[in-house]
mmCIF file of C-alpha atoms and ligand atoms in Angstrom:
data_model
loop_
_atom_site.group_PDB
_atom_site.id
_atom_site.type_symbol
_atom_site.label_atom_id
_atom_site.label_comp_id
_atom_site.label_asym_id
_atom_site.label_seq_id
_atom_site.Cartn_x
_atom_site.Cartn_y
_atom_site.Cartn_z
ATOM 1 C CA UNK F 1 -19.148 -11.472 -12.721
ATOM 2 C CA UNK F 2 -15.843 -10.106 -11.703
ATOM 3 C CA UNK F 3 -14.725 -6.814 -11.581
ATOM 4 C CA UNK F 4 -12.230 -7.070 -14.174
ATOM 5 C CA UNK F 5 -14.032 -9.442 -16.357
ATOM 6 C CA UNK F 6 -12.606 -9.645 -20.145
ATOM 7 C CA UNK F 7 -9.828 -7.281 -19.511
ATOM 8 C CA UNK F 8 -5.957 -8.117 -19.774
ATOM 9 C CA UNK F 9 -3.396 -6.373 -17.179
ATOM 10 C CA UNK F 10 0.310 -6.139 -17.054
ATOM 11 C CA UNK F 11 1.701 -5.566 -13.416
ATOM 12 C CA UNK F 12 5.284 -4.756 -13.624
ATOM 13 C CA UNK F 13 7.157 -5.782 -10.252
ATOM 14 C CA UNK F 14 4.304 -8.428 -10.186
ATOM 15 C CA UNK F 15 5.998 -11.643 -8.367
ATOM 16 C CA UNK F 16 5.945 -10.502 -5.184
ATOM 17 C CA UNK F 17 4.711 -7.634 -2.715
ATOM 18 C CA UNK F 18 2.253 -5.356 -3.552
ATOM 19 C CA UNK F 19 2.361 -6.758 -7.241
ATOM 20 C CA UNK F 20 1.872 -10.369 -6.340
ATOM 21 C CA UNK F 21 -1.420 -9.615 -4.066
ATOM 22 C CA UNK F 22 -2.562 -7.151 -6.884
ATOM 23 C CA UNK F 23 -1.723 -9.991 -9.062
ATOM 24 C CA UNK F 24 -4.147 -12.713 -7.372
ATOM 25 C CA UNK F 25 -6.777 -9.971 -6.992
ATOM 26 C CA UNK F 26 -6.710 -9.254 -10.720
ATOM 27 C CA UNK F 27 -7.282 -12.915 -11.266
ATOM 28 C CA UNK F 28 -9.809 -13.429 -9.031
ATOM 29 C CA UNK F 29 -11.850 -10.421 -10.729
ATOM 30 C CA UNK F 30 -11.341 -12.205 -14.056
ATOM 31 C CA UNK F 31 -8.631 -10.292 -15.373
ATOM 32 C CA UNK F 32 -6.557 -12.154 -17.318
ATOM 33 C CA UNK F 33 -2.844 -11.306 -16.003
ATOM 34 C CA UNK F 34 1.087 -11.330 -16.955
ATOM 35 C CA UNK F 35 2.721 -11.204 -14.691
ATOM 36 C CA UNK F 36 6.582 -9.528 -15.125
ATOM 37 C CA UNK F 37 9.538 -9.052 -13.182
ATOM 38 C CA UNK F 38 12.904 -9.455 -13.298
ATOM 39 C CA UNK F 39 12.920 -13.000 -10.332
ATOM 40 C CA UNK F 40 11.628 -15.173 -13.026
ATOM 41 C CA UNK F 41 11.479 -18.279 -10.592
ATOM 42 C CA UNK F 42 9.241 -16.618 -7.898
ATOM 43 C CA UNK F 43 6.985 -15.347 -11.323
ATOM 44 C CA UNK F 44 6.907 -18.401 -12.935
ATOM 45 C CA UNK F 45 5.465 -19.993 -9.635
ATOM 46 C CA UNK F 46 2.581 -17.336 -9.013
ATOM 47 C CA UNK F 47 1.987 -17.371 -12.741
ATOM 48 C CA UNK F 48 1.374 -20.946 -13.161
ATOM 49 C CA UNK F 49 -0.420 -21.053 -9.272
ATOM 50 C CA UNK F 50 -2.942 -18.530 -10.860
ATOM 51 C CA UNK F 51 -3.636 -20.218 -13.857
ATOM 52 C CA UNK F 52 -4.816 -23.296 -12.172
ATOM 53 C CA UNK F 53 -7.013 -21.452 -8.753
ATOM 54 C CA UNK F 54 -8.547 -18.519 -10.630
ATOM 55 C CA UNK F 55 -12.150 -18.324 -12.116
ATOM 56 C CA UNK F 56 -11.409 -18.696 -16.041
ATOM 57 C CA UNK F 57 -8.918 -16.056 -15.677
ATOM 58 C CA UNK F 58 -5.326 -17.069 -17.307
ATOM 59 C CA UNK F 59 -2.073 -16.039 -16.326
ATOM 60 C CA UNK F 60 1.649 -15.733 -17.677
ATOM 61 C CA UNK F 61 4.929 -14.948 -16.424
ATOM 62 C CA UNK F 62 7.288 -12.818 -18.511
ATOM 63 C CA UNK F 63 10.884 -11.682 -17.824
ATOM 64 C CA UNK F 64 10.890 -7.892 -17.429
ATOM 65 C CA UNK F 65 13.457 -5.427 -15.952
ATOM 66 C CA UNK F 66 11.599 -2.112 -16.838
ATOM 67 C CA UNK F 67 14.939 0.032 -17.234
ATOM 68 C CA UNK F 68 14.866 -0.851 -20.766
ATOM 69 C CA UNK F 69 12.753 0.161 -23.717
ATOM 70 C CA UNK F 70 13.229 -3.125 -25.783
ATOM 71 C CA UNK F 71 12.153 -5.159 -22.787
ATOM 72 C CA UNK F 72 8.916 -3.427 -22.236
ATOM 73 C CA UNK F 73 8.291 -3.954 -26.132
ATOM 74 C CA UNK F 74 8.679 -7.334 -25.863
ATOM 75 C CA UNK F 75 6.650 -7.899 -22.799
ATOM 76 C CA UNK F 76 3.697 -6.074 -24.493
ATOM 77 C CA UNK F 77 4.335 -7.777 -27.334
ATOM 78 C CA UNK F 78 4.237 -11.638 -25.662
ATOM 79 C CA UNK F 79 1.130 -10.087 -24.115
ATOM 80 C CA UNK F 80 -0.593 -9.403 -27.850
ATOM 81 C CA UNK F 81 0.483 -12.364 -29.132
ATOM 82 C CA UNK F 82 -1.183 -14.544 -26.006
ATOM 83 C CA UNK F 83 -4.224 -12.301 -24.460
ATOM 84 C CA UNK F 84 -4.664 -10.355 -28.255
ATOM 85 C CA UNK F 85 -5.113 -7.140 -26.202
ATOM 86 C CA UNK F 86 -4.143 -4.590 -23.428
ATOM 87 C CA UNK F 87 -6.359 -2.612 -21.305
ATOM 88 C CA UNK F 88 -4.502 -1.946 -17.942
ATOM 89 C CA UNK F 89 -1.345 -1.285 -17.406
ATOM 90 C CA UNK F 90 0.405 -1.244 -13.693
ATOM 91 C CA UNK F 91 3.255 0.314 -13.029
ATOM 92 C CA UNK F 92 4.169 -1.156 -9.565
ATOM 93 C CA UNK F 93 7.979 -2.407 -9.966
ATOM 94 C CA UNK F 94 10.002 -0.283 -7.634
ATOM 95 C CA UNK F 95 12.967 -0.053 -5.319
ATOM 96 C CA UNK F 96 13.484 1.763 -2.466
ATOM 97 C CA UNK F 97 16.674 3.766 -0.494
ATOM 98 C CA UNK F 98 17.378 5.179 2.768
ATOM 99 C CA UNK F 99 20.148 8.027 3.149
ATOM 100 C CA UNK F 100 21.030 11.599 3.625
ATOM 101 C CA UNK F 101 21.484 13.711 0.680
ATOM 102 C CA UNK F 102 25.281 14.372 1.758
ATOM 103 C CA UNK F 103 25.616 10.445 1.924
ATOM 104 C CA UNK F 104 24.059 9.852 -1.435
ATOM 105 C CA UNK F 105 26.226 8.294 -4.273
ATOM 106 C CA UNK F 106 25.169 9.488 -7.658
ATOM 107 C CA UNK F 107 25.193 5.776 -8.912
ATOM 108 C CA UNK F 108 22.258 5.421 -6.258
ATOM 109 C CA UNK F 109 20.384 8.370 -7.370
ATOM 110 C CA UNK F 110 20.752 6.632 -10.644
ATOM 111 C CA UNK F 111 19.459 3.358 -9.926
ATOM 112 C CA UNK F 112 16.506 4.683 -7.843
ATOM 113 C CA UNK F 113 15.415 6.992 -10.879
ATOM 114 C CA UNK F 114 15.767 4.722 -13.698
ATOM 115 C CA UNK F 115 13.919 2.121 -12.222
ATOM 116 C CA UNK F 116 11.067 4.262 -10.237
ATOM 117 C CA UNK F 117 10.453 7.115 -12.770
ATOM 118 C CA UNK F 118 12.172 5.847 -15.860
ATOM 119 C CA UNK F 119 10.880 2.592 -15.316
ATOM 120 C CA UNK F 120 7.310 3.740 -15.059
ATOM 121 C CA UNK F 121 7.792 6.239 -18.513
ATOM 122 C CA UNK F 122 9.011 3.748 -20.248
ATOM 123 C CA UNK F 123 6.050 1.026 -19.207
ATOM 124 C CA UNK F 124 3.483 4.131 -20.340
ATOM 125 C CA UNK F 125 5.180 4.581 -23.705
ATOM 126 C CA UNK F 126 5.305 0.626 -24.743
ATOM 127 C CA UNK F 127 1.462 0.072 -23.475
ATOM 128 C CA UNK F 128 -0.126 3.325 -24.912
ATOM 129 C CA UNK F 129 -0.026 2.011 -28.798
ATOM 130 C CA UNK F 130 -1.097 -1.453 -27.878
ATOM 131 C CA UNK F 131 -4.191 0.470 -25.956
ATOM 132 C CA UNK F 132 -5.404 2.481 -28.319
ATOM 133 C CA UNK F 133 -5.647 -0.564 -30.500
ATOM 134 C CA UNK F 134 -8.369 -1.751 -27.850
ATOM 135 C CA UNK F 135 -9.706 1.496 -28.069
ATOM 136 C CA UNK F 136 -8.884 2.803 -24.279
ATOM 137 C CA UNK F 137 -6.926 1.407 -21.214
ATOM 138 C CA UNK F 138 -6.411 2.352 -17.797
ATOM 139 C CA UNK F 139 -2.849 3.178 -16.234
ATOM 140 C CA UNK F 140 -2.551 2.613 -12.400
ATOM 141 C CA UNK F 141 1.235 4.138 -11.038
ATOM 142 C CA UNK F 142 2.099 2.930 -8.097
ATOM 143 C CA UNK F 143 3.737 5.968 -6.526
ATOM 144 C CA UNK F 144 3.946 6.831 -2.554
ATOM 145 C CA UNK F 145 3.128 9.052 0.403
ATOM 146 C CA UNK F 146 6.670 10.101 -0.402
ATOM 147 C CA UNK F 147 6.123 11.191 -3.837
ATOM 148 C CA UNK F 148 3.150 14.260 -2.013
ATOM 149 C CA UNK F 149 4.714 15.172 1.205
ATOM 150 C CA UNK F 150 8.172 15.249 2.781
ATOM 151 C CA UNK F 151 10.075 12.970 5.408
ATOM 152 C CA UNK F 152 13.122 12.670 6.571
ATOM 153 C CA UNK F 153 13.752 8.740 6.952
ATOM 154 C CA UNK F 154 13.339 8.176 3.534
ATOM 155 C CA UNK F 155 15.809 9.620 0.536
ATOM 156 C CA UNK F 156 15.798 12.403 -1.380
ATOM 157 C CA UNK F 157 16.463 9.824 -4.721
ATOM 158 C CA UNK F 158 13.435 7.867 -4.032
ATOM 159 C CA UNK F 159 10.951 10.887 -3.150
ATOM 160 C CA UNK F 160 11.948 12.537 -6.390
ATOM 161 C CA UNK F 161 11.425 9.410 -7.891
ATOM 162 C CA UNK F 162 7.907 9.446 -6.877
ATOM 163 C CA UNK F 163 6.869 12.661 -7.110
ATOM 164 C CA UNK F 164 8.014 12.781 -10.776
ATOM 165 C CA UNK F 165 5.909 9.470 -11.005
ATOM 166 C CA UNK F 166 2.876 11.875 -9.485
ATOM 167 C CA UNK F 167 3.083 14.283 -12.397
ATOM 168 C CA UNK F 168 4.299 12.481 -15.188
ATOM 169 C CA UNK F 169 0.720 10.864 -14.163
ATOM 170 C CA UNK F 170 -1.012 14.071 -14.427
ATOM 171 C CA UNK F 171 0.597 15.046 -17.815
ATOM 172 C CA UNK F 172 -0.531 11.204 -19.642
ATOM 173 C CA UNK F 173 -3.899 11.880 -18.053
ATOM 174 C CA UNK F 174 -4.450 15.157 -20.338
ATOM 175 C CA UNK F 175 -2.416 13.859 -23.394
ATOM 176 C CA UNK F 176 -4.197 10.834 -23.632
ATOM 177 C CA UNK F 177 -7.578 11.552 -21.915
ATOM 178 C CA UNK F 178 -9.244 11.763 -25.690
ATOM 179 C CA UNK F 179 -8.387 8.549 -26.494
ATOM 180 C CA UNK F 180 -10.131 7.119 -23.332
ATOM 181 C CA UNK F 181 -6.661 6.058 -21.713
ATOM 182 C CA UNK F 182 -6.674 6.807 -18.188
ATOM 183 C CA UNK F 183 -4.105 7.534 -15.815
ATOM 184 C CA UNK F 184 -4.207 7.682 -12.056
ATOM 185 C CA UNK F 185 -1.636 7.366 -9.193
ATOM 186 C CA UNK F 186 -1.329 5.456 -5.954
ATOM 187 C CA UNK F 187 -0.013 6.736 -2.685
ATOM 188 C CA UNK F 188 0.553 4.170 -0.178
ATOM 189 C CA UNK F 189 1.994 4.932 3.280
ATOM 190 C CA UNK F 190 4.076 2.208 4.546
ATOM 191 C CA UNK F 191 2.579 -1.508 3.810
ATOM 192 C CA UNK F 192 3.987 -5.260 4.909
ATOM 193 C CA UNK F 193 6.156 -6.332 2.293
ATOM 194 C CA UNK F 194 9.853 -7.275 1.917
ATOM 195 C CA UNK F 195 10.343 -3.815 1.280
ATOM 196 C CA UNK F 196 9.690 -2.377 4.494
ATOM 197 C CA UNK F 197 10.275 -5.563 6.709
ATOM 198 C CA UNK F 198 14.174 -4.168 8.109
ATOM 199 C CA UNK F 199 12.051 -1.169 9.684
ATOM 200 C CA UNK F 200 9.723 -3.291 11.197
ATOM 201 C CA UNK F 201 12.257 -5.641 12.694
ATOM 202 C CA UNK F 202 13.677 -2.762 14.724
ATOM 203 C CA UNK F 203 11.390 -1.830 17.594
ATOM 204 C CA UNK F 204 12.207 1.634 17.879
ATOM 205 C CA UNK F 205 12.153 2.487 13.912
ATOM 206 C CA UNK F 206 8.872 0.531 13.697
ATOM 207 C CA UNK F 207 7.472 2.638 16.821
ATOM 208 C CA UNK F 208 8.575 5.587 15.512
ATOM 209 C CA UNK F 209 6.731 4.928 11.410
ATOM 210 C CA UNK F 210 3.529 3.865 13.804
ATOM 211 C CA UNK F 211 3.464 7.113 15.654
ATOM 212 C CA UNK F 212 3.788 9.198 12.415
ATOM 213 C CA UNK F 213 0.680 7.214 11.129
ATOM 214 C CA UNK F 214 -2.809 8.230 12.157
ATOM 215 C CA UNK F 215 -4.254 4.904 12.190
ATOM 216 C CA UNK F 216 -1.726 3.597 13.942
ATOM 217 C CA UNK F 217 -0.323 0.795 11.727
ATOM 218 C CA UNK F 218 1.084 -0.328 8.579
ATOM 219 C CA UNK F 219 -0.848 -0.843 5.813
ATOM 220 C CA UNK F 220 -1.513 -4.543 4.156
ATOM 221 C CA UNK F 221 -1.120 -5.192 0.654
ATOM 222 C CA UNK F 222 -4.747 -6.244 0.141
ATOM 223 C CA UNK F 223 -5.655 -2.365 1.279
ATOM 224 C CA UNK F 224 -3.536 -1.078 -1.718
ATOM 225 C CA UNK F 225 -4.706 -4.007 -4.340
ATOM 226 C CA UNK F 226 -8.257 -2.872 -3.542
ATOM 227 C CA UNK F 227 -7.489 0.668 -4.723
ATOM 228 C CA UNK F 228 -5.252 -0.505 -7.855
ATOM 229 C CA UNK F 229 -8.536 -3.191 -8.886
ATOM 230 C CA UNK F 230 -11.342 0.324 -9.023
ATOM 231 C CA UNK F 231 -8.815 2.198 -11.021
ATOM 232 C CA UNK F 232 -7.933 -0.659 -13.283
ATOM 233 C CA UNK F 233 -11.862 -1.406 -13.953
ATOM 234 C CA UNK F 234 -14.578 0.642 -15.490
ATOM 235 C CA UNK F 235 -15.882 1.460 -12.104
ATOM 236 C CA UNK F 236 -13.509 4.314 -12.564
ATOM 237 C CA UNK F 237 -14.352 5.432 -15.816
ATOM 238 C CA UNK F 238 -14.581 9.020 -15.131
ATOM 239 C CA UNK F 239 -11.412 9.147 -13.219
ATOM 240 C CA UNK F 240 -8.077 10.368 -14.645
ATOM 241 C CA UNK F 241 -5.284 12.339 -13.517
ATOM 242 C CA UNK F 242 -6.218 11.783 -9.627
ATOM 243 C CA UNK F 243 -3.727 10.639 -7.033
ATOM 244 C CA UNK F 244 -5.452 7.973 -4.761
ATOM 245 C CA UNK F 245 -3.876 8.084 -0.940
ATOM 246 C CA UNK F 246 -3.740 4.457 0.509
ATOM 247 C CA UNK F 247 -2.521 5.829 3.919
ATOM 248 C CA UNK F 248 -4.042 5.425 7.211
ATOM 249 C CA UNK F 249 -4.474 9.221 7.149
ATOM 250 C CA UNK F 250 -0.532 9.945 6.724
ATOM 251 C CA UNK F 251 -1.122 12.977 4.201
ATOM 252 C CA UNK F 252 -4.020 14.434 6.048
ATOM 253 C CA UNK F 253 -2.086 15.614 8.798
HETATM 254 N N1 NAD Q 301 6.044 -1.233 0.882
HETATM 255 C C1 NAD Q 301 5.798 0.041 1.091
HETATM 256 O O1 NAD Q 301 5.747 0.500 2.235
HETATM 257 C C2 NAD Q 301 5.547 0.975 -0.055
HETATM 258 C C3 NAD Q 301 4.954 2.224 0.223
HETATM 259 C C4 NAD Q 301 4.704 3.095 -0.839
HETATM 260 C C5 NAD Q 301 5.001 2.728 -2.126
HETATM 261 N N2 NAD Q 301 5.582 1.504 -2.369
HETATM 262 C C6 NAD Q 301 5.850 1.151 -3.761
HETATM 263 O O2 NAD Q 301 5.080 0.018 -4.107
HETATM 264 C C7 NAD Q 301 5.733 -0.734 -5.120
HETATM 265 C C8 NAD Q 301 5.838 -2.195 -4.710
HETATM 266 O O3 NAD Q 301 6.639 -2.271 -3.547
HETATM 267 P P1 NAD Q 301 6.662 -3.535 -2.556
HETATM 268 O O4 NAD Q 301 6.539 -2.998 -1.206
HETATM 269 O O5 NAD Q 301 5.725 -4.570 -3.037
HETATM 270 O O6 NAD Q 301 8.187 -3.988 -2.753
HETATM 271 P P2 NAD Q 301 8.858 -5.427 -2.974
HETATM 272 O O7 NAD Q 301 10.305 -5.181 -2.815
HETATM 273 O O8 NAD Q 301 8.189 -6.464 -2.128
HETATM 274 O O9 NAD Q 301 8.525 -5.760 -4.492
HETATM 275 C C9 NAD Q 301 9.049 -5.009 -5.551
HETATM 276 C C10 NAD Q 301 8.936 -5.820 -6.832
HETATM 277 O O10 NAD Q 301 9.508 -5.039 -7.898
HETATM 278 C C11 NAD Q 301 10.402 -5.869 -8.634
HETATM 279 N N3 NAD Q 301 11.453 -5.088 -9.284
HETATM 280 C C12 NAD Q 301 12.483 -4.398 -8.705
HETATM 281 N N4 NAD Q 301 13.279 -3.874 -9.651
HETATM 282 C C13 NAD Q 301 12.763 -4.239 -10.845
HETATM 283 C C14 NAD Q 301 13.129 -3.998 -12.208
HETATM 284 N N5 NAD Q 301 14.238 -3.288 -12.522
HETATM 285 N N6 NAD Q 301 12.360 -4.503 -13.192
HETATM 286 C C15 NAD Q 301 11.246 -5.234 -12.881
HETATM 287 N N7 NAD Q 301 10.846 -5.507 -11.629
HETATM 288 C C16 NAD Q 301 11.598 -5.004 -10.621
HETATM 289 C C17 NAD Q 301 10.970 -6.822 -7.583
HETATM 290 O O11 NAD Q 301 11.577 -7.957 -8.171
HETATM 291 C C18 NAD Q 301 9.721 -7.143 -6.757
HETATM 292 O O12 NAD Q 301 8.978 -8.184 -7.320
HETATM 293 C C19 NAD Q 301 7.089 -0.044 -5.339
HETATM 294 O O13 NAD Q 301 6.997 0.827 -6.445
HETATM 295 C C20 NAD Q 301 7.279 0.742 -4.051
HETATM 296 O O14 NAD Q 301 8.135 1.839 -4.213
HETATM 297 C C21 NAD Q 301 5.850 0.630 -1.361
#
C-alpha cells in the first residue's frame, strides 16, 4: 500500500526539477497526480509517462502559470472534474535571481514576488474550498534555506520571496488548522536541478556553495521529494505550521 494511497495532489512547477521527481514519487505512492506548469510539452510527456509506469495511480497535465487567480481556478477545477477531489496541494513552482540590491530592477523584484509568494497565495486560496469539500488537505510550500537565514550570493527579491512564503505558511496553519487543512514549509539548501546548474558549472562558485554546506554537497531532488511525500500523507497528521530544513546542516550552523 503506498504512502499516498487514494489521495489526489496538485504540484505546481511540476514538469521538471524538484516538481517532476516529487511528481514520480507521488505516483509511485499511489497518489493520483496533475501535474501543472506553464512548459506544457515537457508536462504533457511526464504526465502521460506516469500514467502508463505507476501502480494504479493516474496522472494529468494541466497548463498553469500560478501568477494568476483564474488559472489556479481552473486547474483545481480540471482537477474536480477528473480526480472528484483535492487533498494536497504543492506549492513548488518557483524562479530564482542573483544580484545586489543596488543592481536590482524593480521589474525583477516584481517577477520574483509574484511568482514565489504571490504564486504560492494564490495556489492556497484556489485549493482551500475544494479541500474542505474532502473534509481536510495538506499544503506542502516549497520555500528555501534562503527564506530562514541570510546570504549574500543570492538576492534580496528572492529571499523575501521565501521568507514571506515561511510565514504566510505559519498564518494558513492557524486559520485553517480547525478544518484539518495543514500547512507546512520546505527549506532546501541548494539541490541538482536546472536551477542551480550555472553555479555548479563554475568551479570556484560551486567550491565556494560546497564549503558553506556542512555535508559537503548539494542536495538531490529525491532528498527533498522524500520530505514533501511525509507532509503530503497522513504520516504527518499532527504536523502544521512547521518549517522542514532539507539542508545538509546549512541552517544549523
Ligand atoms: N534548486 C535549488 O537549489 C533550490 C533550493 C531551495 C529552494 N528551491 C525551490 O524549489 C522549487 C523548485 O525549484 P527547482 O530547483 O526544481 O527549479 P527548476 O527551475 O528546475 O523548476 C522550476 C519549475 O517551476 C516552473 N515555473 C516557473 N515559473 C512558473 C510559473 N509562473 N507558473 C508555473 N510554473 C512555473 C518551471 O517551468 C519549472 O518546471 C522552487 O520554488 C525553488 O525556488 C530550489
Amino acid at each position: 500500500m503506498g504512502r499516498l494511497e487514494g489521495k489526489v495532489a496538485l504540484i505546481s512547477g511540476g514538469a521538471k526539477g524538484m516538481g517532476e521527481v516529487e511528481a514520480r514519487m507521488f505516483a509511485e505512492q499511489g497518489a493520483s497526480v496533475v501535474i501543472a506548469d506553464i512548459l506544457d510539452d515537457t508536462g504533457e510527456a511526464l504526465a502521460s509517462e506516469l500514467s502508463s509506469i505507476s501502480n494504479n495511480a493516474r496522472c494529468i497535465y494541466t497548463h498553469l502559470d500560478v501568477r494568476h487567480m483564474t488559472e489556479w481556478n481552473a486547474a483545481i477545477e480540471t482537477t474536480i472534474d477528473t480526480f472528484g477531489q483535492l487533498d494536497i496541494l504543492v506549492n513548488n513552482a518557483g524562479v530564482t535571481s542573483r544580484m545586489m540590491l543596488l543592481d536590482t530592477p524593480e521589474e525583477d523584484w516584481d517577477r520574483v514576488l509574484d511568482i514565489n509568494s504571490k504564486g504560492t497565495f494564490l495556489g492556497i486560496k484556489a485549493a482551500i474550498p475544494a479541500m474542505r469539500i474532502s473534509g481536510g488537505g495538506s499544503i506542502v510550500n516549497i520555500s528555501s534555506q534562503m527564506g530562514l537565514v541570510g546570504g549574500d550570493f543570492s538576492s534580496p527579491q528572492y529571499q523575501a520571496s521565501k521568507g514571506a512564503v515561511r510565514l504566510l505558511t505559519k498564518s494558513v496553519a492557524i486559520q485553517y488548522a480547525a478544518e484539518n487543512i495543514r500547512c507546512n514549509s520546505v527549506h532546501p539548501a541548494p539541490i541538482e536541478t536546472d536551477m542551480t546548474a550555472g553555479m555548479r558549472a563554475d568551479k570556484e562558485k560551486f567550491a565556494d556553495m560546497t564549503r558553506r554546506i556542512p555535508m559537503g554537497r548539494y542536495g538531490k531532488p529525491e532528498e527533498v521529494a522524500y520530505a514533501v511525500v511525509y507532509l503530503a500523507s497522513d504520516e504527518s497528521s499532527f504536523v502544521t505550521g512547521s518549517e522542514l530544513v532539507v539542508d545538509g546542516g546549512w541552517t544549523a550552523q
